[in-house]
Coordinates of C-alpha atoms in Angstrom, one line a residue:
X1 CA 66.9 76.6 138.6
X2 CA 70.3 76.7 137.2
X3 CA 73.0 78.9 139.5
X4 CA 74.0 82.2 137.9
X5 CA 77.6 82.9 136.6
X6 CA 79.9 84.4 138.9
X7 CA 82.1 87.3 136.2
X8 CA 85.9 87.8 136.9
X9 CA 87.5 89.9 134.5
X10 CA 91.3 89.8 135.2
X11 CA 92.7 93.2 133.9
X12 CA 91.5 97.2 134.0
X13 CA 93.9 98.5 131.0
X14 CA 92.3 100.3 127.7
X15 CA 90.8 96.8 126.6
X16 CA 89.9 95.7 129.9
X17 CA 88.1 98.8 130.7
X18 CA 86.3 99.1 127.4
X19 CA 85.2 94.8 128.1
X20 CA 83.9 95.4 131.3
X21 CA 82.0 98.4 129.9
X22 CA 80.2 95.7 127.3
X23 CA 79.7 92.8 129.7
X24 CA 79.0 95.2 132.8
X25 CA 75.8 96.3 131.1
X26 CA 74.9 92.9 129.1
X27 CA 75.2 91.5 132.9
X28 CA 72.0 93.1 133.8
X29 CA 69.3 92.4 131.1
X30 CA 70.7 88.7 131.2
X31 CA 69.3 85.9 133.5
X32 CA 72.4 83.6 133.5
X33 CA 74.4 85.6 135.3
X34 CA 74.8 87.0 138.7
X35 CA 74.7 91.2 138.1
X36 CA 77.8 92.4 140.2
X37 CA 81.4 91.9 138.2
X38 CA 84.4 92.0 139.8
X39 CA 87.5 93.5 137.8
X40 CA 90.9 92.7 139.1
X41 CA 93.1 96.2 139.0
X42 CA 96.8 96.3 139.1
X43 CA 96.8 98.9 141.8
X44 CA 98.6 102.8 141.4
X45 CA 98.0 106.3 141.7
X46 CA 96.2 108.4 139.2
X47 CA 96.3 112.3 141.0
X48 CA 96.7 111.0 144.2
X49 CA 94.3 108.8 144.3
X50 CA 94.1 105.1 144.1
X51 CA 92.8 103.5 140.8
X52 CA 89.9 101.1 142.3
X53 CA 88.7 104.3 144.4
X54 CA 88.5 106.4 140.7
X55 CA 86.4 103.5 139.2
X56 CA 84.1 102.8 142.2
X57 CA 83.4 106.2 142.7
X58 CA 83.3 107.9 139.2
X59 CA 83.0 104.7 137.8
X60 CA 85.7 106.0 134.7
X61 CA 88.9 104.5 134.1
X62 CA 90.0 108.0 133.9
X63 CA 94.2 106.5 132.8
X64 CA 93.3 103.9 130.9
X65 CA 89.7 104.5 129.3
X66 CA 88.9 108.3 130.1
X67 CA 85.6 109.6 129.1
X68 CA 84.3 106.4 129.0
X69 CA 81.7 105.1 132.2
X70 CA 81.9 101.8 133.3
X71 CA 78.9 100.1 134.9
X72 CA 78.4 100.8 138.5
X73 CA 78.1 97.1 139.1
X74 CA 81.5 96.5 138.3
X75 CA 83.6 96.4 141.4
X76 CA 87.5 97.3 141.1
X77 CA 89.6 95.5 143.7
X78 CA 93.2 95.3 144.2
X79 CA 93.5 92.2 145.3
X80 CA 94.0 89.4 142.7
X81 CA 92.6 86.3 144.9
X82 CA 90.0 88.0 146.3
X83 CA 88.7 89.2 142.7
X84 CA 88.9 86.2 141.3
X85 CA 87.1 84.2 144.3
X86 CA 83.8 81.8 142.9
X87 CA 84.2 83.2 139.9
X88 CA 82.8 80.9 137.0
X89 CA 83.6 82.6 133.9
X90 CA 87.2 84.4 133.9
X91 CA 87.6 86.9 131.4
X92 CA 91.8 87.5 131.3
X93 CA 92.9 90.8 129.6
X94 CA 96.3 91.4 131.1
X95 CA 99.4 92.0 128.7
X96 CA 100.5 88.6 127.9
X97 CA 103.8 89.5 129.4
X98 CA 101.8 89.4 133.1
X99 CA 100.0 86.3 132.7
X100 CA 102.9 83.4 134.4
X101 CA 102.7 85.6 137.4
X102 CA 98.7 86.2 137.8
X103 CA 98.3 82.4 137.1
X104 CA 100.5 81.3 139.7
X105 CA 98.7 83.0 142.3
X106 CA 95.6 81.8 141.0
X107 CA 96.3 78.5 141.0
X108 CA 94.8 76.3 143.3
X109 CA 92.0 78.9 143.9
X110 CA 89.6 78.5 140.5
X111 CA 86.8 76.0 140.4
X112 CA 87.0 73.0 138.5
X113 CA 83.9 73.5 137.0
X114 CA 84.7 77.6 135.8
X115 CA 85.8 78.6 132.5
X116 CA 88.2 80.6 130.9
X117 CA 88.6 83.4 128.0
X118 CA 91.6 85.3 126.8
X119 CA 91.9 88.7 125.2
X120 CA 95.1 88.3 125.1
X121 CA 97.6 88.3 122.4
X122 CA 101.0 86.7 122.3
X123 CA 102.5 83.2 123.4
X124 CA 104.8 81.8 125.8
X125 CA 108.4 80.4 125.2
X126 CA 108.8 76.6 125.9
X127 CA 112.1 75.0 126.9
X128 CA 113.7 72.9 123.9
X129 CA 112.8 76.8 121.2
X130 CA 109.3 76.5 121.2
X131 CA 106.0 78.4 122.2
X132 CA 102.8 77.7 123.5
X133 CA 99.3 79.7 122.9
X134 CA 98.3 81.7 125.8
X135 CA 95.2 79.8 126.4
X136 CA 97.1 76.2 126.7
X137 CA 99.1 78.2 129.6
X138 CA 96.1 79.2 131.5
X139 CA 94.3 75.3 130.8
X140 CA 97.6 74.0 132.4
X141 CA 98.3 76.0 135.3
X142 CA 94.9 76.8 136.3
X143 CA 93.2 73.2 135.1
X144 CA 90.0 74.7 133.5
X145 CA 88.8 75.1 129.8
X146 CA 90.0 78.3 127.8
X147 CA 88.7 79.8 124.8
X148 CA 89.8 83.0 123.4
X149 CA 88.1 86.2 122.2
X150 CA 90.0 87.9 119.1
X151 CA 88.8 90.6 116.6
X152 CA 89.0 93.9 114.7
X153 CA 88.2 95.5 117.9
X154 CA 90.0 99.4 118.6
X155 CA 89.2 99.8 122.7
X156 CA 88.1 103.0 121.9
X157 CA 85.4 102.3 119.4
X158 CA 84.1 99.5 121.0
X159 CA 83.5 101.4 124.0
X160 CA 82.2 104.2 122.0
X161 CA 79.5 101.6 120.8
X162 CA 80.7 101.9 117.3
X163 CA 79.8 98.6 115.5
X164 CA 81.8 96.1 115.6
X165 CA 83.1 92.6 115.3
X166 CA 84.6 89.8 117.5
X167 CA 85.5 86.0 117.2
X168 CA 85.1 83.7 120.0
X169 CA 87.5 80.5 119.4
X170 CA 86.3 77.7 121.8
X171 CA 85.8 73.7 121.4
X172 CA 82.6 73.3 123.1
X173 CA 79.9 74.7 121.3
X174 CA 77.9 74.7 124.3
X175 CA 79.9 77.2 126.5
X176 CA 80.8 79.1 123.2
X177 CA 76.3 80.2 123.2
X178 CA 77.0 81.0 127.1
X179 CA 79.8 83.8 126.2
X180 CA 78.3 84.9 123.0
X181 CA 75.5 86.1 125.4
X182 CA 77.8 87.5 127.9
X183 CA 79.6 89.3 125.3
X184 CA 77.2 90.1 122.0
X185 CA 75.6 93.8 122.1
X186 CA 73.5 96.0 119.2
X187 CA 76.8 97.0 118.7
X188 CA 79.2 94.1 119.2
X189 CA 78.6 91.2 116.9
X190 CA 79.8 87.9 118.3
X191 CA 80.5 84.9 116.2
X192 CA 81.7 81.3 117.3
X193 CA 84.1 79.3 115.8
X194 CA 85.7 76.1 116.8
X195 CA 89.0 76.4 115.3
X196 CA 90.4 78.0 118.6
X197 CA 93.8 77.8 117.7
X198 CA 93.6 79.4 114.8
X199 CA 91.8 82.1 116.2
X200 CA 94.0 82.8 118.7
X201 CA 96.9 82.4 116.4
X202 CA 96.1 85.6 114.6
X203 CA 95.1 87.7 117.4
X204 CA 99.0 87.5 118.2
X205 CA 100.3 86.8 114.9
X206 CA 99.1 90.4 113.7
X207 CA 100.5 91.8 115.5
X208 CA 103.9 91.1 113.9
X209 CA 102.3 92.6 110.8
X210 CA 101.5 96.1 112.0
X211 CA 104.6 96.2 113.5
X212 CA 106.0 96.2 110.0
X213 CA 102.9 98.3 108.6
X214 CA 104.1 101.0 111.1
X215 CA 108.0 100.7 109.8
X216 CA 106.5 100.9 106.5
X217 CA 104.5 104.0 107.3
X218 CA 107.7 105.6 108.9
X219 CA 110.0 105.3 106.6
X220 CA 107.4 107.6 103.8
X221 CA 105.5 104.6 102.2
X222 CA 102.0 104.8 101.1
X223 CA 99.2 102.8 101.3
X224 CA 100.3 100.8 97.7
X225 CA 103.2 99.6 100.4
X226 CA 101.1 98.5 103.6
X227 CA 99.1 96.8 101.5
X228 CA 101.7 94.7 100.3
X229 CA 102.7 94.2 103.7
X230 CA 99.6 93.3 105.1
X231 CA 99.1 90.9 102.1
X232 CA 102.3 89.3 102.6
X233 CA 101.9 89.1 106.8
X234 CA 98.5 87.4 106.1
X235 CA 100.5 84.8 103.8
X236 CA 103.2 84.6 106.5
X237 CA 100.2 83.9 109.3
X238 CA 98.4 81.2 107.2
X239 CA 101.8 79.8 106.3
X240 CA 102.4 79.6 110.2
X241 CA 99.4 78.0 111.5
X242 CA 99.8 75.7 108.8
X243 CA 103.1 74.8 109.6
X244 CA 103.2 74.1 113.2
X245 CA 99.2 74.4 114.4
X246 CA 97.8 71.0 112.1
X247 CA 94.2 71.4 112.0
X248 CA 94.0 75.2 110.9
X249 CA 91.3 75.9 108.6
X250 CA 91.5 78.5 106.1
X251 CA 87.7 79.7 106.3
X252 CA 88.9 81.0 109.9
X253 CA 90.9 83.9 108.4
X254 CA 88.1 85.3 107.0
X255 CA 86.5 85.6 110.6
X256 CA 86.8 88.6 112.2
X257 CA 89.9 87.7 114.1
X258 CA 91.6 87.3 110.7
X259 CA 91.9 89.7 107.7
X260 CA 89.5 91.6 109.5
X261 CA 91.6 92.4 112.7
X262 CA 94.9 92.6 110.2
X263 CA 93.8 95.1 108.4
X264 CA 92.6 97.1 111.4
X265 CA 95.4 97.0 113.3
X266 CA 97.5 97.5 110.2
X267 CA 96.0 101.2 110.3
X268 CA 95.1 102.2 113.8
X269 CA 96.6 100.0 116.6
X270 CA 99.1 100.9 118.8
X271 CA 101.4 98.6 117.6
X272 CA 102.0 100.5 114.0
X273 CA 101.6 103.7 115.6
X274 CA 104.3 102.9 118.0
X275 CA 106.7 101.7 115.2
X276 CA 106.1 104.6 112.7
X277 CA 107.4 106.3 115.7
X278 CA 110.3 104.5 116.5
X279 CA 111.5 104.9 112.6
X280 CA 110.8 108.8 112.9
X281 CA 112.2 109.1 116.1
X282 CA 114.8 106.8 116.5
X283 CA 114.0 106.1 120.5
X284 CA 114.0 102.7 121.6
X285 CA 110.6 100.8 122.0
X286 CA 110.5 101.1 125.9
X287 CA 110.8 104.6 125.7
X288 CA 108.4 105.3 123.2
X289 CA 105.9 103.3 125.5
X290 CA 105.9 105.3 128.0
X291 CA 105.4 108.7 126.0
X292 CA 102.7 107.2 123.4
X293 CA 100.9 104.6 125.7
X294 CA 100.5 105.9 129.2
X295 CA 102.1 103.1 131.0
X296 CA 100.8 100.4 128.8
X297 CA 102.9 97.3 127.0
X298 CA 103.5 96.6 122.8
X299 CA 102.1 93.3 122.3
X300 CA 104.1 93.3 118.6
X301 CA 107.8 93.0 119.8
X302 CA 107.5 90.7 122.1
X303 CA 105.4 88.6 120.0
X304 CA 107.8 88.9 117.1
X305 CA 110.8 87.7 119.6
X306 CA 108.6 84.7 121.0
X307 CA 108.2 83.3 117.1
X308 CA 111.6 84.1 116.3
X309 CA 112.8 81.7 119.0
X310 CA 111.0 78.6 117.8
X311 CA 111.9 79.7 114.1
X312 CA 115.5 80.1 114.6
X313 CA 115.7 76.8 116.3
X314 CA 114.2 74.9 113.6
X315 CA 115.8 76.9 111.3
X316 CA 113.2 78.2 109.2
X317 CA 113.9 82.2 110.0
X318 CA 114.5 82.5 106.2
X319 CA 111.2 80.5 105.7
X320 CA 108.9 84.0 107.3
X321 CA 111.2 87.3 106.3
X322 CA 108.9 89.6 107.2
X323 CA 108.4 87.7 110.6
X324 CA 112.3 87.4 111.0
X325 CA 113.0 91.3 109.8
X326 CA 110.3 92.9 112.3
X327 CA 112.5 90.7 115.2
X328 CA 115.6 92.0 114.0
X329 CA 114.4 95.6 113.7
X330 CA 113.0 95.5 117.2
X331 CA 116.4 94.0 118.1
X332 CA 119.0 96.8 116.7
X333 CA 120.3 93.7 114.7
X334 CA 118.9 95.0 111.5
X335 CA 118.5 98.6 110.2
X336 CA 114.7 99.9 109.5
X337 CA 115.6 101.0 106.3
X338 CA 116.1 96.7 105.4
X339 CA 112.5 96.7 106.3
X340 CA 111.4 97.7 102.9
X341 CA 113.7 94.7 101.2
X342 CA 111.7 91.7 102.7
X343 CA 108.8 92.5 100.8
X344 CA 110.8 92.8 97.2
X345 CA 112.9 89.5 98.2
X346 CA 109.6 87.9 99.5
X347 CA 108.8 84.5 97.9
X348 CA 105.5 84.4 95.8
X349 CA 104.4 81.7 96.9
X350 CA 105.5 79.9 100.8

């Protein structure tokens, strides 16, 4: 008889939450995997009370994911190593921002024989001005396989059980079936692609574009105008993967991780609500993500600052305006109200 699947997932925030609500219950009608999850949680107070004592005991993320149960077979624990011990299958969901640190006190810990999956979105800088995907990071610190999970998915809806869509990106067809069970519900519709990079790719790339979407929506514009933008990010993103990620096929923008998630995003992430703020408002990002977000992290200007530093030393900012004018915004180098001129200067065709 085959041994079941030991389930880490590394991260409690909105996302997190709303995952282990989906794989916490899959987890028990499934014979593949053991039943009990354990989630790592970045430990604080919520009312005086610690975190992992609210989600064992109410079994609510009641900061991150309030009115919304989480299966009483996922554990909460504190304590990074000991969450992640025998785990097979690690499910990472941490702001990308976190990751360097979490894998370094993983490593040396994780089976050979486990396997990854990121729900995260962003890259890492390289010395020499480039960046790497997040899943490469965790393949070569950790020395296991990583495939990613990317989609048009709000945290809210999905853990609302509103239908929905995810891509899993992953080379081995064989452990791409195992997590499509782990992760496909009624209500969460799972499908597998092997283009991983590209996958991965836009999960972070779109991020860039709502960014924008949300300047556009500050500064008055209508939807005529975010549809432009989110016309001319999707040309920026294929132009990207393209250019520096040889392989990308164009079929994969279509996924759900693609146009899909773009669009999405474009209208109700975080990301453009945050920057429709900061146009209105004229506070600086860090401050607007502590009054709009409850503690949690932008994934769109840091994301934007990562590509600019391998665009700017190839010199190719000129070559992705929309890319380069989000950074500058975000930056103070370049005034919102310039936003609007990327799109009329933008090339027809890149």
């Amino acid at each position: 008889m085959t041994e079941k699947k030991r389930i880490c997932i590394v991260g409690s925030g909105n996302w997190g939450s709303a995952i282990a609500k989906v794989v916490g219950n899959n987890v028990q009608k499934l014979d593949e995997f053991e039943t009990e999850i354990k989630m790592w949680v970045f430990e604080e107070e919520v009312n005086g009370r610690k975190l992992t004592e609210i989600i064992n005991t109410d079994h609510e993320n009641v900061k991150y994911l309030p009115g919304h149960k989480i299966p009483e077979n996922v554990i909460a624990l504190a304590d990074l190593v000991e969450s992640a011990k025998d785990a097979d299958i690690y499910i990472f969901v941490i702001p990308h921002q976190f990751l360097p640190g979490v894998c370094s006190k993983l490593k040396g810990t994780v089976k050979k024989s486990s396997i990854g999956v990121s729900l995260i979105k962003g890259f890492a800088m390289k010395d020499g001005g480039g960046i790497a995907l997040i899943s490469s990071e965790v393949e070569n610190t950790l020395e296991i396989p990583c495939a990613v999970l990317m989609g048009a998915n709000i945290a809210n809806e999905v853990a609302s059980e509103n239908y929905c869509e995810a891509t899993i990106g992953i080379r081995n067809r064989d452990q791409g079936l195992l997590l499509k069970k782990m992760f496909q519900a009624d209500y969460f519709r799972i499908v597998v692609c092997e283009d991983e990079d590209t996958v991965e790719l836009c999960g972070a790339l779109k991020n860039i574009v709502a960014t924008g979407a949300g300047f556009a929506d500050g500064l008055g514009y209508g939807d005529n105008t975010k549809a432009a933008v989110i016309r001319l990010g999707l040309m920026e993103m294929v132009k990207f993967c393209e250019k520096f990620w040889h392989g990308s096929t164009q079929s994969t923008f279509l996924e759900s991780c693609g146009v899909a998630d773009l669009v999405t995003t474009c209208y109700a992430g975080r990301n453009r609500r945050v920057a429709a703020a900061f146009v209105k408002s004229r506070k600086t990002i860090e401050q607007l993500e502590q009054e709009m977000l409850n503690g949690q992290k932008l994934q769109g200007p840091p994301t934007a600052e990562e590509v600019n530093f391998m665009l700017k030393s190839k010199d190719m900012e000129d070559k992705f305006p929309m890319f380069t004018a989000v950074h500058k915004i975000c930056q103070g180098k370049l005034p919102v109200e310039e936003f609007i001129n990327c799109l009329k200067n933008h090339p027809e065709h890149m």
